[in-house]
PDB file of C-alpha atoms and ligand atoms in Angstrom:
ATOM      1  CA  UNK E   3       0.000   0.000   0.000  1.00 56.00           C
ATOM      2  CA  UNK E   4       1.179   3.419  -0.993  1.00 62.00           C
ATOM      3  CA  UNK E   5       2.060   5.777   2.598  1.00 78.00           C
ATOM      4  CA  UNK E   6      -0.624   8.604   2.767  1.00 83.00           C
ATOM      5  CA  UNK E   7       0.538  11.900   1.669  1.00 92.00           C
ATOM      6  CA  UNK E   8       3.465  10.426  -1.077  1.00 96.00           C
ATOM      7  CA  UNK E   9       4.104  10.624  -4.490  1.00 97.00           C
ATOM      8  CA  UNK E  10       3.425   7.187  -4.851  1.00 96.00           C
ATOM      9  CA  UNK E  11       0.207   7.581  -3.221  1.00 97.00           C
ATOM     10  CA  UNK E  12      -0.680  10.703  -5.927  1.00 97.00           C
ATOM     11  CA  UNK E  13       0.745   8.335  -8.458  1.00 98.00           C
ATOM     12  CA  UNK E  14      -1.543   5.662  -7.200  1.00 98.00           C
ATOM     13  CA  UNK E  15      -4.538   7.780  -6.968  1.00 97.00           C
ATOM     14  CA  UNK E  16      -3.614   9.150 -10.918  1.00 98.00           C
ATOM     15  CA  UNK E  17      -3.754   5.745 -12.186  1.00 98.00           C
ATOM     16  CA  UNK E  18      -6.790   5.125 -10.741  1.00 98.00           C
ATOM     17  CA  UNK E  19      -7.977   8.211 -11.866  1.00 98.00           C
ATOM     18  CA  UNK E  20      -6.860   7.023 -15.358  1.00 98.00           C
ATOM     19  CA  UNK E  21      -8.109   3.750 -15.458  1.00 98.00           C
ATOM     20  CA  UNK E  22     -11.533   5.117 -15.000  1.00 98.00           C
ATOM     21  CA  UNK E  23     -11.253   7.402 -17.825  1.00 98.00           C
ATOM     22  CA  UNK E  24      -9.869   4.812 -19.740  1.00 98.00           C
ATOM     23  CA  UNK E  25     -12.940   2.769 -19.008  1.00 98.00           C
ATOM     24  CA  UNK E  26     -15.652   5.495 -19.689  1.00 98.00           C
ATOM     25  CA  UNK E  27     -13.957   6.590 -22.996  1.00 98.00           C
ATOM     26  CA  UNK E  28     -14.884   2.201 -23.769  1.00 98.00           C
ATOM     27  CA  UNK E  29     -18.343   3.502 -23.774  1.00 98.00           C
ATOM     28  CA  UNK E  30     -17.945   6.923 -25.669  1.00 98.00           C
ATOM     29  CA  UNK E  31     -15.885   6.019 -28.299  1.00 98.00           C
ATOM     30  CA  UNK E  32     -18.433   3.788 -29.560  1.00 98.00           C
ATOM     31  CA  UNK E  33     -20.813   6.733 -29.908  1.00 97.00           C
ATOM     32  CA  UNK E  34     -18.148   8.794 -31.947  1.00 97.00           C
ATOM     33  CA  UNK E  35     -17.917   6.186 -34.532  1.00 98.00           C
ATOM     34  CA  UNK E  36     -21.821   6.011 -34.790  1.00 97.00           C
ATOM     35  CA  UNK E  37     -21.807   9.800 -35.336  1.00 97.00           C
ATOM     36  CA  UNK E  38     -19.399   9.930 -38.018  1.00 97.00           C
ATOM     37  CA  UNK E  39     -20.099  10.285 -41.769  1.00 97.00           C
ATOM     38  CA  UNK E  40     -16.929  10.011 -42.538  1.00 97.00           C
ATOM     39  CA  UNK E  41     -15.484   6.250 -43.146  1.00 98.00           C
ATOM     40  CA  UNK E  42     -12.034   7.058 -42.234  1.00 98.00           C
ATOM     41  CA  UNK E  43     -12.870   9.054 -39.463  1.00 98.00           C
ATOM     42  CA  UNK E  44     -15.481   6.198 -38.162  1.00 98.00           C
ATOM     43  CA  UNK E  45     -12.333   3.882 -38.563  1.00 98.00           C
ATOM     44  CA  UNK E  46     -10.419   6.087 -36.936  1.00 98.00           C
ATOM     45  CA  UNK E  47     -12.523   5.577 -33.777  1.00 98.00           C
ATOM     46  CA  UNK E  48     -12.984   1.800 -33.791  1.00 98.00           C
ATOM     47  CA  UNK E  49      -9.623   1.541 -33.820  1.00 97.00           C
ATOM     48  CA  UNK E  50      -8.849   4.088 -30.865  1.00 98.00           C
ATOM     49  CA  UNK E  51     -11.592   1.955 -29.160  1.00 98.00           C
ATOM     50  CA  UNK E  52      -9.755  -1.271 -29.309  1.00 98.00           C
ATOM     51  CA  UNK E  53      -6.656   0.432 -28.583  1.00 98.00           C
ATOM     52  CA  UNK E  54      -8.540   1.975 -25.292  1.00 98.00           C
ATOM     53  CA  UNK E  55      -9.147  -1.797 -24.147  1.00 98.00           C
ATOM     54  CA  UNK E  56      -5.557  -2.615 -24.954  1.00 98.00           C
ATOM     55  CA  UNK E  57      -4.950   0.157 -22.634  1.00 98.00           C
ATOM     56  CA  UNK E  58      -6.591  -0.530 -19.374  1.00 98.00           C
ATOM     57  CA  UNK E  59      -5.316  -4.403 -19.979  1.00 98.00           C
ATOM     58  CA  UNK E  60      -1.888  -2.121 -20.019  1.00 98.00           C
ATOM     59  CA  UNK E  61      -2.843  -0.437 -16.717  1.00 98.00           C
ATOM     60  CA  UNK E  62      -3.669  -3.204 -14.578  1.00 98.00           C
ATOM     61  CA  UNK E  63      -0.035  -4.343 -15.710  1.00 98.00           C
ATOM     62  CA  UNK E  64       1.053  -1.477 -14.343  1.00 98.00           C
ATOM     63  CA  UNK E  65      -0.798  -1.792 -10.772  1.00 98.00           C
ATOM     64  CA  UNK E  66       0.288  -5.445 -10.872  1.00 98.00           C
ATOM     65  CA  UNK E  67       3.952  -4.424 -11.017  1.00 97.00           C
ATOM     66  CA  UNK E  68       3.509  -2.256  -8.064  1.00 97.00           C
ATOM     67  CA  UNK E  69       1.646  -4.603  -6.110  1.00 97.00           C
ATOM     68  CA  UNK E  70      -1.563  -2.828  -6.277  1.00 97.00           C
ATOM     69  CA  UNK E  71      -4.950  -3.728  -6.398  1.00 96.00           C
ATOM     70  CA  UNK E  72      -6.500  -2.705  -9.737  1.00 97.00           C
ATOM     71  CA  UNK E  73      -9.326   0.284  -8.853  1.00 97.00           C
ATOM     72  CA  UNK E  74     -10.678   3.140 -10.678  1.00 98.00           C
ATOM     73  CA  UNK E  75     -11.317   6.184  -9.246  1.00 97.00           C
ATOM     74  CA  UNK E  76     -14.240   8.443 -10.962  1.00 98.00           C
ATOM     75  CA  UNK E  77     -12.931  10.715 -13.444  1.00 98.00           C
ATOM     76  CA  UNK E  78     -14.411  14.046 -13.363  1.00 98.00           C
ATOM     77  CA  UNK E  79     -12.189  15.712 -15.759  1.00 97.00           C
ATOM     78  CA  UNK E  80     -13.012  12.981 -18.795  1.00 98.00           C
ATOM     79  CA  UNK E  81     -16.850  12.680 -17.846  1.00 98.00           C
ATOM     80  CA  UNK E  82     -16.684  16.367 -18.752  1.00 98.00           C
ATOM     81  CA  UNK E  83     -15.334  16.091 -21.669  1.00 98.00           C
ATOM     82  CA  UNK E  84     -17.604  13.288 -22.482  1.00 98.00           C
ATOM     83  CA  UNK E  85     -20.339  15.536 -21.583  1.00 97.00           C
ATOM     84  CA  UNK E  86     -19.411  18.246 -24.264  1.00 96.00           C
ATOM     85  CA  UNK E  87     -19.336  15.648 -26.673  1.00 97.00           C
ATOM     86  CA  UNK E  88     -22.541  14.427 -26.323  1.00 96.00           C
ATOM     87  CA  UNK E  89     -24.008  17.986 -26.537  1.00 96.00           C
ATOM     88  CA  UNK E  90     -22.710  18.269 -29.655  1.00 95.00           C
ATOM     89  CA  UNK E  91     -23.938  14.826 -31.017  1.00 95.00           C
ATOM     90  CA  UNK E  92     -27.344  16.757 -30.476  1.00 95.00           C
ATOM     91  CA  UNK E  93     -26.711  19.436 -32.629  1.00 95.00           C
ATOM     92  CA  UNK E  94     -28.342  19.872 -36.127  1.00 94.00           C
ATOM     93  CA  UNK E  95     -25.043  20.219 -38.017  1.00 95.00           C
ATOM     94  CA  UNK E  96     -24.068  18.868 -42.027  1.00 95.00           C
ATOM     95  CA  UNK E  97     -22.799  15.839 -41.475  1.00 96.00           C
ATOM     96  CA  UNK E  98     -19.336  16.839 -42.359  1.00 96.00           C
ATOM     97  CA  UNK E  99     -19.146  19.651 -39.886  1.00 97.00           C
ATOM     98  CA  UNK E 100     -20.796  17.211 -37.489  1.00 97.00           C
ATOM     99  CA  UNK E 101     -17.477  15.245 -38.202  1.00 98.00           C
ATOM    100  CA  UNK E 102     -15.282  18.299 -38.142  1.00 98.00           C
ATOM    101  CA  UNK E 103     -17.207  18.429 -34.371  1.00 98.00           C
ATOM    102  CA  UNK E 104     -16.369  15.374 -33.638  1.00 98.00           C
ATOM    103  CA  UNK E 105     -12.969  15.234 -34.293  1.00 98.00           C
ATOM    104  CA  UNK E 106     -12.724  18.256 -31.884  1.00 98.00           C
ATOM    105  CA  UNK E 107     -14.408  16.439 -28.962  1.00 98.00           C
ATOM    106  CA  UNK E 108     -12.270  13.007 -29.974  1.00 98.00           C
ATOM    107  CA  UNK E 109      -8.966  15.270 -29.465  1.00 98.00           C
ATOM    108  CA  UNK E 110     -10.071  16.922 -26.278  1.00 98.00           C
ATOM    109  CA  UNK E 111     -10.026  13.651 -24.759  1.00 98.00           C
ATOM    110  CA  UNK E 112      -6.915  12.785 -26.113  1.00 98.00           C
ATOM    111  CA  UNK E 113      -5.345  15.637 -25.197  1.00 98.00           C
ATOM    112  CA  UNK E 114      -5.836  15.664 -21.533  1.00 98.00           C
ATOM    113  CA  UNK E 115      -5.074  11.811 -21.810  1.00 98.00           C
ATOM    114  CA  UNK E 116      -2.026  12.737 -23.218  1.00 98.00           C
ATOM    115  CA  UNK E 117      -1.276  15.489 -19.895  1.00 98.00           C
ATOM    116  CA  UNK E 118      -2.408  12.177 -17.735  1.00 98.00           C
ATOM    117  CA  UNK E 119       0.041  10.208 -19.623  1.00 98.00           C
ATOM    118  CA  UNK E 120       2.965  12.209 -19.722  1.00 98.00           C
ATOM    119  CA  UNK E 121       2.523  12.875 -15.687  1.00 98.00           C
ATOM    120  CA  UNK E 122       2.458   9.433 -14.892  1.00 98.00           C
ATOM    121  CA  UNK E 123       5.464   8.309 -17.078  1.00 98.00           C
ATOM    122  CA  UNK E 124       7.379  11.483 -15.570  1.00 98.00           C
ATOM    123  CA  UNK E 125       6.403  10.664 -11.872  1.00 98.00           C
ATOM    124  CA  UNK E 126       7.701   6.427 -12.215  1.00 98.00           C
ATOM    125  CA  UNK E 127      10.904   7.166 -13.974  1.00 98.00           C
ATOM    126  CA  UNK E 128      11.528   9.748 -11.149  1.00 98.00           C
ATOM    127  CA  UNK E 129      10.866   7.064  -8.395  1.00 98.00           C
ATOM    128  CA  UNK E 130      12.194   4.422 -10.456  1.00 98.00           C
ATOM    129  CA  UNK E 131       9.227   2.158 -11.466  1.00 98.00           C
ATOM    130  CA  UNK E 132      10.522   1.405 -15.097  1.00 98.00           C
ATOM    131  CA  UNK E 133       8.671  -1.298 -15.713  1.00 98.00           C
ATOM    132  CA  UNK E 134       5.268   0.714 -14.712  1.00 98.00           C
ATOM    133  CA  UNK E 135       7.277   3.712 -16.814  1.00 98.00           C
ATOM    134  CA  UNK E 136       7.736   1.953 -20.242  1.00 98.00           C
ATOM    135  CA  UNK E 137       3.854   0.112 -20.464  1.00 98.00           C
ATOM    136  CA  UNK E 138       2.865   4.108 -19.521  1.00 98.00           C
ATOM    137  CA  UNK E 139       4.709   5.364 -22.363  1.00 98.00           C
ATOM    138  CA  UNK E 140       3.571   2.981 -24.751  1.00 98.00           C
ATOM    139  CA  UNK E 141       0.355   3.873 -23.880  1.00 98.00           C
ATOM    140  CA  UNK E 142       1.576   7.800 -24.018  1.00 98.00           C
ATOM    141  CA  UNK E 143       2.973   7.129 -27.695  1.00 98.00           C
ATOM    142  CA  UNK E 144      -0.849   5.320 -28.800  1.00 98.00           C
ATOM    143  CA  UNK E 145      -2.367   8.627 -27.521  1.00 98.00           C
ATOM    144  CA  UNK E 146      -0.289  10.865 -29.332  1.00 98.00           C
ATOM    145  CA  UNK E 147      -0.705   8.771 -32.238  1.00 98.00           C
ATOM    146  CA  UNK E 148      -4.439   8.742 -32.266  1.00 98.00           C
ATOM    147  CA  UNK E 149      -4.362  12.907 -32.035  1.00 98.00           C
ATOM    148  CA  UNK E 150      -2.475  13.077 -34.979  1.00 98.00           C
ATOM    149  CA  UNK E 151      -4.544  10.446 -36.610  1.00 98.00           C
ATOM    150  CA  UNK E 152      -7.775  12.900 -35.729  1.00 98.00           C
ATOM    151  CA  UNK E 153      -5.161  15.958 -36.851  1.00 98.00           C
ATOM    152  CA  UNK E 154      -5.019  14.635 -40.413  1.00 98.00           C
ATOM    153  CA  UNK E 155      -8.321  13.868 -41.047  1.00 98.00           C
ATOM    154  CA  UNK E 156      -9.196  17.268 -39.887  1.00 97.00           C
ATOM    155  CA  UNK E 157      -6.296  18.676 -41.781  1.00 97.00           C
ATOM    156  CA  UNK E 158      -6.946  16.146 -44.838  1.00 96.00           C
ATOM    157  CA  UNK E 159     -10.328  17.594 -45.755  1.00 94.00           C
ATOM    158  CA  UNK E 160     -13.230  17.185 -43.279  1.00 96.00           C
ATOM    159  CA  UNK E 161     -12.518  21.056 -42.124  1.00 95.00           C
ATOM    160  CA  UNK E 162     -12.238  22.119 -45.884  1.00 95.00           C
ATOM    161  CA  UNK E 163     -15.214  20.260 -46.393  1.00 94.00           C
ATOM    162  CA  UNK E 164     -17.116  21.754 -43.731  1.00 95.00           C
ATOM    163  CA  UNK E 165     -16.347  25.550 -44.720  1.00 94.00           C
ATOM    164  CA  UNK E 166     -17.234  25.020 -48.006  1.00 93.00           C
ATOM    165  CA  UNK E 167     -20.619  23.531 -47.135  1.00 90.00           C
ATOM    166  CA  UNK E 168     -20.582  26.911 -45.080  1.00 86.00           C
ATOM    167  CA  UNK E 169     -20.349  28.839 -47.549  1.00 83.00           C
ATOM    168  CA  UNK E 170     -21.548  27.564 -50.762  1.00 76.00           C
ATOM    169  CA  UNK E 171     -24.436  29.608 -51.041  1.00 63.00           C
ATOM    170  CA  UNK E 172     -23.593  32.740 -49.782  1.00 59.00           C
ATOM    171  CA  UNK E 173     -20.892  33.826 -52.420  1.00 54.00           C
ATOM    172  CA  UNK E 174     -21.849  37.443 -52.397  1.00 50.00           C
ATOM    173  CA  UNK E 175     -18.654  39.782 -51.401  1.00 50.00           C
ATOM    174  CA  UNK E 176     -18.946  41.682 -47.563  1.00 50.00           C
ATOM    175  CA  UNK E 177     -21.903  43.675 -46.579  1.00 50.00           C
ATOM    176  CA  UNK E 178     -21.405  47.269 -46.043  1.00 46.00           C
ATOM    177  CA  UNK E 179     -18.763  47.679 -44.057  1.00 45.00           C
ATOM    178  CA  UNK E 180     -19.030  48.809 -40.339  1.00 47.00           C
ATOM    179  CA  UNK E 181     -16.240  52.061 -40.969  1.00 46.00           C
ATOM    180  CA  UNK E 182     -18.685  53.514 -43.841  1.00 43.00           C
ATOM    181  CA  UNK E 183     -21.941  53.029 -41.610  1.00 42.00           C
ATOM    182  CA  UNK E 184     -19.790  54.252 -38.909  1.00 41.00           C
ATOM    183  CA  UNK E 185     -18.661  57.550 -40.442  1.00 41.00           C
ATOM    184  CA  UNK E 186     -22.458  58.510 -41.033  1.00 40.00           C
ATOM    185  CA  UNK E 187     -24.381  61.382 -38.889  1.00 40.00           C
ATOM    186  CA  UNK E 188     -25.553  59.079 -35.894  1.00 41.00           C
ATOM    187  CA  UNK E 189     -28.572  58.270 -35.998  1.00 41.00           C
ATOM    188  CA  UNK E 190     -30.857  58.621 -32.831  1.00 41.00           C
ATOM    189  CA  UNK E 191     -31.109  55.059 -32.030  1.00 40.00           C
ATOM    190  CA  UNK E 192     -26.833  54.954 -32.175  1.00 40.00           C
ATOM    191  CA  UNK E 193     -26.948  57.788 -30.302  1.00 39.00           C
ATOM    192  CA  UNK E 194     -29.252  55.992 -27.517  1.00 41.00           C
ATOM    193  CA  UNK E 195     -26.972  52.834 -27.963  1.00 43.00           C
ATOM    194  CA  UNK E 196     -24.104  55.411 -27.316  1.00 41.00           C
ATOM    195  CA  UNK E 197     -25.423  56.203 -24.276  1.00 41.00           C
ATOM    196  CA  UNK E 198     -25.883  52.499 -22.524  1.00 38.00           C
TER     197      UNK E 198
HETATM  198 FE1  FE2 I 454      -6.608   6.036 -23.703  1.00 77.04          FE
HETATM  199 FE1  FE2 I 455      -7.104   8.019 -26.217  1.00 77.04          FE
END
């Protein structure tokens, strides 16, 4: 057992922190796929999902080797992020800015996995865990992977694809501009506005 008030015992309480993420994103990534129009970006998904289980396998390898019992530890920080996600699987967007959505969500996650990761290899090499340090950084490397996976889809076309849905039907130049409405007399109701 880790002594109360350690930096084993944070590092203990970060992997269990971790493995519960870890286990929620099993049941969110699942709904990311099902949202996507995109077949690469679906794929891209499925695959992060098996990864994900190949990751928490990878975590209770890493209690084992410190002789601790495997236990998650609710994850507020992911549940959020899972949260925004969902909120935006209930918006009315085109399908590819639904994706271009998506992949923004997707990276959030992987993004603060990637902070979680990068702690947690940092904080066993520094108390000399290394077998706990390399399965965290191959799990580290597999996150960082999957962001630039999402980055390249993004970057690839789905983005492109989603301004140009934007604006395909408005291709009229700017409206009046603000400075020549601005340099006319002002007009009572600007002048009431001036006033608030
Ligand atoms: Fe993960
Ligand atoms: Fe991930």
């Amino acid at each position: 057992m880790a002594e109360a008030g350690t930096l084993h015992a944070a590092f203990i309480d970060e992997l269990r922190d971790t493995y519960d993420a870890e286990k929620q994103l099993t049941k969110a990534l699942p709904k990311l796929a099902k949202a996507s129009s995109n077949p690469k970006l679906r794929q891209a998904f499925e695959s992060h999902l098996q990864e994900t289980q190949g990751q928490i396998a990878r975590l209770e390898k890493v209690f084992a080797s410190l002789d601790e019992k495997v236990r998650g530890k609710h994850c507020d920080g992911i549940a959020g992020i899972i949260e925004e996600g969902k909120s935006i699987m209930e918006e009315d967007f085109d399908e590819t800015t639904m994706d271009a959505c998506l992949i923004a969500a997707g990276q959030r996650a992987e993004h603060y996995e990637m902070a979680a990761y990068g702690t947690l290899v940092a904080w066993a090499q520094a108390m000399g865990h290394t077998e706990a340090a390399k399965l965290l950084q191959q799990t580290l490397d597999e996150e960082k992977a999957a962001d630039r996976k999402l980055s390249g889809l993004a970057e690839g076309g789905i983005n492109q694809g989603a301004a140009d849905a934007a604006h395909s039907d408005d291709e009229d130049p700017e409206p009046a501009t603000v400075g020549a409405a601005a340099k006319k007399t002002p007009t009572s109701k600007a002048k009431s506005d001036n006033r608030r």
